[in-house]
Coordinates of C-alpha atoms in Angstrom, one line a residue:
X1 CA -26.7 60.3 13.2
X2 CA -24.4 63.0 12.0
X3 CA -21.1 62.5 9.6
X4 CA -18.1 64.0 9.4
X5 CA -15.1 63.9 7.0
X6 CA -11.9 64.3 8.7
X7 CA -8.2 64.6 7.4
X8 CA -4.7 65.1 9.4
X9 CA -3.0 66.1 6.0
X10 CA -0.6 63.5 5.9
X11 CA 2.0 64.4 3.3
X12 CA 3.3 60.8 2.4
X13 CA 3.5 58.7 -0.9
X14 CA 0.2 57.3 -2.4
X15 CA 0.5 54.0 -0.8
X16 CA -0.3 52.1 -4.3
X17 CA 1.5 54.3 -6.7
X18 CA 4.2 55.6 -4.5
X19 CA 4.0 58.9 -5.8
X20 CA 3.7 61.8 -3.4
X21 CA 1.9 65.0 -4.5
X22 CA 3.8 68.5 -3.9
X23 CA 2.9 70.3 -0.7
X24 CA 0.9 73.1 -2.8
X25 CA -1.2 70.0 -4.5
X26 CA -1.6 68.2 -1.1
X27 CA -3.2 71.3 0.1
X28 CA -5.2 71.8 -2.9
X29 CA -6.5 68.1 -2.3
X30 CA -7.7 68.9 1.2
X31 CA -9.7 72.0 -0.4
X32 CA -11.2 69.8 -2.9
X33 CA -12.3 67.2 -0.4
X34 CA -13.9 69.8 1.9
X35 CA -16.0 71.1 -1.1
X36 CA -16.9 67.3 -1.9
X37 CA -18.1 66.8 1.5
X38 CA -20.3 69.8 1.5
X39 CA -21.5 68.9 -2.0
X40 CA -22.4 65.3 -0.8
X41 CA -24.1 66.4 2.4
X42 CA -21.7 65.6 5.0
X43 CA -22.3 67.5 8.3
X44 CA -18.9 68.5 9.2
X45 CA -15.3 68.5 7.9
X46 CA -12.3 68.4 10.3
X47 CA -8.7 69.2 10.0
X48 CA -6.2 67.8 12.2
X49 CA -3.4 69.5 14.1
X50 CA 0.1 67.9 14.1
X51 CA 3.6 69.7 14.2
X52 CA 5.7 66.7 13.1
X53 CA 6.5 64.7 9.7
X54 CA 4.8 63.3 8.0
X55 CA 2.1 65.8 8.6
X56 CA 1.6 69.3 7.2
X57 CA -1.7 70.4 9.3
X58 CA 0.4 72.4 11.6
X59 CA -2.1 75.5 11.1
X60 CA -5.5 74.4 11.2
X61 CA -7.2 77.7 11.6
X62 CA -5.5 78.9 8.4
X63 CA -6.6 75.8 6.5
X64 CA -10.3 76.0 8.0
X65 CA -10.4 79.7 7.3
X66 CA -9.9 79.1 3.5
X67 CA -12.5 76.3 3.6
X68 CA -14.8 78.6 5.3
X69 CA -14.5 81.0 2.5
X70 CA -15.2 78.2 -0.2
X71 CA -18.1 76.7 1.8
X72 CA -21.6 78.0 3.0
X73 CA -23.0 75.1 5.1
X74 CA -20.9 72.5 6.4
X75 CA -19.5 72.9 10.1
X76 CA -15.8 73.2 10.5
X77 CA -14.1 70.9 13.1
X78 CA -10.5 70.7 14.6
X79 CA -9.3 67.2 15.0
X80 CA -7.5 67.8 17.4
X81 CA -6.6 71.1 18.7
X82 CA -3.7 70.3 20.7
X83 CA -4.1 72.6 23.5
X84 CA -1.1 71.0 25.6
X85 CA 1.2 72.7 22.9
X86 CA -0.5 76.0 22.3
X87 CA -0.8 79.6 24.3
X88 CA -4.5 79.3 25.0
X89 CA -4.7 83.1 24.4
X90 CA -3.2 82.6 21.2
X91 CA -5.4 79.8 20.1
X92 CA -8.4 81.8 21.4
X93 CA -7.6 84.7 19.0
X94 CA -7.2 82.5 16.1
X95 CA -10.7 80.6 16.8
X96 CA -12.6 83.2 17.7
X97 CA -11.7 85.0 14.5
X98 CA -12.4 81.8 12.5
X99 CA -15.7 81.7 14.3
X100 CA -16.9 84.9 12.8
X101 CA -15.2 84.3 9.2
X102 CA -17.2 81.0 9.1
X103 CA -20.3 82.4 10.2
X104 CA -20.5 80.4 13.6
X105 CA -19.8 77.1 12.0
X106 CA -16.9 76.2 14.2
X107 CA -16.3 73.2 16.6
X108 CA -13.2 72.3 18.4
X109 CA -11.8 68.7 19.3
X110 CA -9.2 69.3 21.8
X111 CA -6.5 66.9 22.9
X112 CA -3.1 66.8 24.3
X113 CA -1.7 65.5 20.9
X114 CA 0.9 62.6 20.2
X115 CA 4.3 62.3 19.4
X116 CA 7.6 63.0 20.9
X117 CA 9.0 65.6 18.3
X118 CA 6.2 67.9 18.7
X119 CA 6.5 67.9 22.4
X120 CA 10.3 68.4 21.9
X121 CA 9.4 71.4 19.4
X122 CA 7.4 72.9 22.1
X123 CA 9.4 72.0 25.3
X124 CA 6.3 70.1 26.4
X125 CA 7.2 67.1 28.7
X126 CA 5.4 63.7 29.3
X127 CA 4.9 64.6 32.7
X128 CA 3.6 67.9 32.2
X129 CA 1.3 67.6 29.0
X130 CA -1.8 66.4 30.8
X131 CA -1.6 69.4 33.2
X132 CA -1.0 71.9 30.2
X133 CA -3.7 70.4 28.4
X134 CA -6.3 70.9 31.4
X135 CA -5.1 74.4 32.1
X136 CA -5.1 75.3 28.6
X137 CA -8.4 74.2 28.1
X138 CA -9.7 75.9 31.4
X139 CA -8.4 79.2 30.6
X140 CA -9.4 79.0 26.9
X141 CA -13.0 78.3 28.2
X142 CA -12.8 81.4 30.4
X143 CA -11.5 83.3 27.6
X144 CA -14.5 82.4 25.3
X145 CA -17.3 83.3 27.9
X146 CA -15.8 86.5 29.9
X147 CA -15.1 89.7 28.4
X148 CA -12.4 90.1 31.1
X149 CA -10.4 87.2 32.6
X150 CA -8.0 87.0 35.7
X151 CA -6.4 83.7 36.0
X152 CA -3.3 82.3 37.9
X153 CA -1.6 80.1 35.6
X154 CA 1.6 77.6 35.5
X155 CA 2.5 77.5 31.8
X156 CA 1.7 81.0 30.6
X157 CA 2.0 84.4 32.2
X158 CA -1.0 85.1 34.4
X159 CA -4.0 87.3 33.5
X160 CA -5.4 90.1 35.4
X161 CA -8.7 91.4 34.3
X162 CA -7.3 90.8 30.7
X163 CA -9.4 91.6 27.7
X164 CA -8.7 89.5 24.4
X165 CA -10.2 90.5 21.1
X166 CA -12.4 89.8 19.0
X167 CA -15.0 88.6 21.1
X168 CA -16.5 85.3 19.4
X169 CA -19.6 85.0 17.3
X170 CA -20.8 81.9 19.0
X171 CA -21.5 82.0 22.8
X172 CA -20.0 79.6 23.4
X173 CA -18.3 77.5 20.9
X174 CA -19.0 73.8 21.4
X175 CA -15.8 71.9 22.4
X176 CA -15.4 68.2 22.2
X177 CA -12.6 66.4 23.8
X178 CA -10.5 63.8 22.0
X179 CA -9.9 60.7 23.7
X180 CA -7.5 57.6 22.3
X181 CA -5.9 55.7 25.3
X182 CA -6.0 57.6 28.6
X183 CA -8.5 58.5 31.2
X184 CA -7.3 62.1 31.8
X185 CA -9.1 63.5 28.7
X186 CA -12.1 61.3 29.6
X187 CA -12.4 62.7 33.1
X188 CA -12.0 66.4 31.7
X189 CA -14.9 66.1 29.2
X190 CA -17.0 64.6 32.0
X191 CA -16.1 67.3 34.6
X192 CA -17.4 70.1 32.3
X193 CA -20.2 68.6 30.6
X194 CA -18.6 68.4 27.2
X195 CA -19.1 65.7 24.3
X196 CA -16.3 63.1 24.0
X197 CA -14.9 62.0 20.6
X198 CA -13.2 58.7 20.5
X199 CA -10.4 58.2 18.1
X200 CA -11.4 54.6 17.6
X201 CA -8.7 54.0 15.0
X202 CA -5.8 52.0 16.0
X203 CA -7.1 49.0 18.0
X204 CA -10.0 46.8 18.4
X205 CA -13.2 48.0 20.0
X206 CA -12.7 47.2 23.7
X207 CA -10.3 49.7 25.1
X208 CA -12.2 52.6 23.4
X209 CA -15.6 51.3 24.7
X210 CA -14.1 51.0 28.2
X211 CA -12.9 54.7 28.0
X212 CA -16.4 55.7 26.8
X213 CA -18.2 53.7 29.7
X214 CA -15.6 55.5 32.0
X215 CA -16.8 58.7 30.5
X216 CA -20.5 58.0 31.3
X217 CA -19.6 56.8 34.7
X218 CA -17.7 60.3 35.5
X219 CA -20.3 62.3 33.8
X220 CA -22.9 61.0 36.3
X221 CA -20.5 61.5 38.9
X222 CA -20.2 65.2 38.5
X223 CA -24.1 65.3 38.5
X224 CA -24.7 65.8 34.7
X225 CA -27.9 64.1 33.3
X226 CA -26.9 60.7 31.8
X227 CA -29.1 61.2 28.8
X228 CA -27.1 64.4 27.8
X229 CA -23.8 62.7 27.5
X230 CA -22.8 62.8 23.8
X231 CA -20.3 60.7 22.1
X232 CA -18.4 60.9 18.7
X233 CA -16.4 57.8 17.4
X234 CA -13.9 57.7 14.3
X235 CA -13.0 54.8 12.1
X236 CA -10.0 53.3 10.5
X237 CA -11.3 53.4 7.1
X238 CA -14.0 53.3 4.8
X239 CA -14.5 52.1 1.3
X240 CA -17.9 50.8 0.2
X241 CA -18.9 49.1 -3.0
X242 CA -22.2 47.1 -4.2
X243 CA -20.2 43.8 -3.2
X244 CA -17.9 42.8 -0.6
X245 CA -15.8 41.0 -3.0
X246 CA -15.3 44.1 -5.2
X247 CA -14.5 46.1 -1.8
X248 CA -11.8 43.9 -0.7
X249 CA -10.4 43.4 -3.9
X250 CA -9.7 47.0 -4.5
X251 CA -8.7 48.0 -0.7
X252 CA -6.2 45.0 -0.4
X253 CA -3.0 46.5 -2.1
X254 CA -4.0 49.5 0.1
X255 CA -3.9 47.8 3.3
X256 CA -0.8 45.4 2.4
X257 CA 1.1 48.9 1.5
X258 CA 0.0 50.4 4.8
X259 CA 1.0 47.3 6.5
X260 CA 4.5 47.3 4.7
X261 CA 4.8 50.7 6.0
X262 CA 4.3 50.1 9.2
X263 CA 7.2 47.4 9.5
X264 CA 9.5 49.6 7.9
X265 CA 8.9 52.2 10.8
X266 CA 9.6 49.1 13.3
X267 CA 6.0 48.9 14.0
X268 CA 4.3 45.6 14.4
X269 CA 0.9 45.8 12.7
X270 CA -2.3 45.2 14.8
X271 CA -4.4 43.3 12.2
X272 CA -2.4 40.4 10.5
X273 CA -4.4 40.3 7.1
X274 CA -7.2 42.7 5.3
X275 CA -9.6 40.3 6.5
X276 CA -8.5 40.4 10.1
X277 CA -8.5 44.2 9.7
X278 CA -12.2 44.5 8.4
X279 CA -13.5 42.0 11.1
X280 CA -11.9 43.3 14.1
X281 CA -10.8 47.4 13.4
X282 CA -13.7 50.0 13.2
X283 CA -12.8 50.3 9.4
X284 CA -16.1 50.1 7.4
X285 CA -15.2 48.3 4.3
X286 CA -17.8 46.2 2.3
X287 CA -21.1 46.4 0.9
X288 CA -23.7 48.9 2.2
X289 CA -25.3 46.2 4.3
X290 CA -21.8 45.2 5.9
X291 CA -21.1 49.0 6.9
X292 CA -24.5 49.3 8.3
X293 CA -24.1 46.2 10.4
X294 CA -20.6 47.4 11.5
X295 CA -21.8 50.9 12.7
X296 CA -24.5 49.5 14.5
X297 CA -22.4 47.0 16.5
X298 CA -20.2 49.6 17.4
X299 CA -23.2 51.9 18.4
X300 CA -24.4 48.8 20.8
X301 CA -21.1 49.6 22.8
X302 CA -20.4 53.4 22.3
X303 CA -24.1 54.8 21.9
X304 CA -22.3 57.5 19.5
X305 CA -24.5 59.8 17.6
X306 CA -21.6 61.4 15.4
X307 CA -19.3 59.5 13.1
X308 CA -16.1 60.5 11.2
X309 CA -15.0 58.8 8.0
X310 CA -11.5 59.7 6.3
X311 CA -11.5 62.5 3.8
X312 CA -8.9 61.6 1.9
X313 CA -8.9 58.8 -1.1
X314 CA -5.9 57.3 0.5
X315 CA -4.7 54.8 -2.1
X316 CA -8.2 54.8 -4.1
X317 CA -8.5 56.7 -7.4
X318 CA -10.5 59.8 -7.1
X319 CA -13.5 58.4 -9.1
X320 CA -13.3 55.3 -6.6
X321 CA -13.2 57.6 -3.6
X322 CA -16.2 59.6 -4.9
X323 CA -18.3 56.9 -5.6
X324 CA -17.9 55.3 -2.4
X325 CA -18.7 58.5 -0.6
X326 CA -21.8 59.0 -3.0
X327 CA -22.7 55.4 -2.0
X328 CA -22.4 56.3 1.7
X329 CA -25.0 59.1 1.3
X330 CA -27.1 57.4 -1.1
X331 CA -27.6 54.1 0.9
X332 CA -25.9 54.2 4.2
X333 CA -26.3 57.6 5.6
X334 CA -30.0 57.7 5.5
X335 CA -30.5 54.5 7.0
X336 CA -28.2 55.5 9.9
X337 CA -30.0 58.9 10.4
X338 CA -33.3 57.0 10.6
X339 CA -32.1 54.3 13.2
X340 CA -29.7 56.3 15.5
X341 CA -30.5 59.7 16.9
X342 CA -28.5 63.0 16.3
X343 CA -26.9 64.7 19.2
X344 CA -29.5 66.6 21.4
X345 CA -28.5 70.0 20.0
X346 CA -29.4 72.4 16.9
X347 CA -26.9 71.3 14.2
X348 CA -26.2 74.8 13.0
X349 CA -24.6 78.2 14.0
X350 CA -25.1 78.9 17.8
X351 CA -27.0 82.3 18.6
X352 CA -24.4 85.0 18.3
X353 CA -23.1 86.7 21.4
X354 CA -24.3 90.3 21.9
X355 CA -21.2 92.5 21.1
X356 CA -20.0 94.6 24.2
X357 CA -20.1 98.1 24.2
X358 CA -16.8 100.2 23.8
X359 CA -16.3 103.3 25.8
X360 CA -16.1 106.5 23.6
X361 CA -12.2 107.4 22.6
X362 CA -12.0 111.1 23.9
X363 CA -11.3 113.4 20.8

């Protein structure tokens, strides 16, 4: 099993202290967490994309490029790239550039994105967002694989023998499809034989398990080898200590502050207590043995081979956050790596594409 640390770069007050860092310090925190993830042996670091408050993750290629310059081994993920909002040609240019700057460490998780504010910002409607996502991905896929592209499109000007530069380092980049609640993203992933990444954050296990079962059914429907289907899954939170009592005592004020915030926003919390949250959500809170048992319980339903944890302290002190991640890598990750298989591909740079020859410029 492989492990990612992921941030959506929410810019909110600390749920316990109420203090909100400056924008500059919040970005610095993201960079520090990426460096910590590489230091501790995480396999990937992901940065989300949101175009609305309270997030400041509107430019993941910029953030990931900075992280690429500071790191050397860890793979770099988007979580997710909102292709329904983007011009796929411009997105291709950004990510092909990042692919080179990172030495071929880039992977994309794509999705339509959530939130009415960002749809309005980009003039995308609920009725056309899925069509935009599918068209954007199909065009992005062609651009990554072909030196010249001809495509008739609905949501941007069509292309005729278009050349888009730079050509990427990886041929092709790996694209995961982010899935939260709908079958459209699941079907798109299965159709193209791409891996699926389940959000697995808000609700109990069943709706996510149902979508993953649907993914595997559609995967076979499209003629792919069932053994080659790959699934990743998120978590609703992580905090491990030597004993469950210590973990619950530390996490309780964080959970209560998050629940209070949801209620002030007019949202009814899914989980009524911390104990309910720990029992029924995907959150990994407790002793190492409890974390292992829960991951295996989810794996029995999902069959996933990649797991993401939140990269942020999220109400923990810096030392609590680091100690918990160190405990994960020391006692939890080795056992999960031993008992749950990796994805069936090499976890490293994909062989670089050959550079196309350019015609000589007349003198």
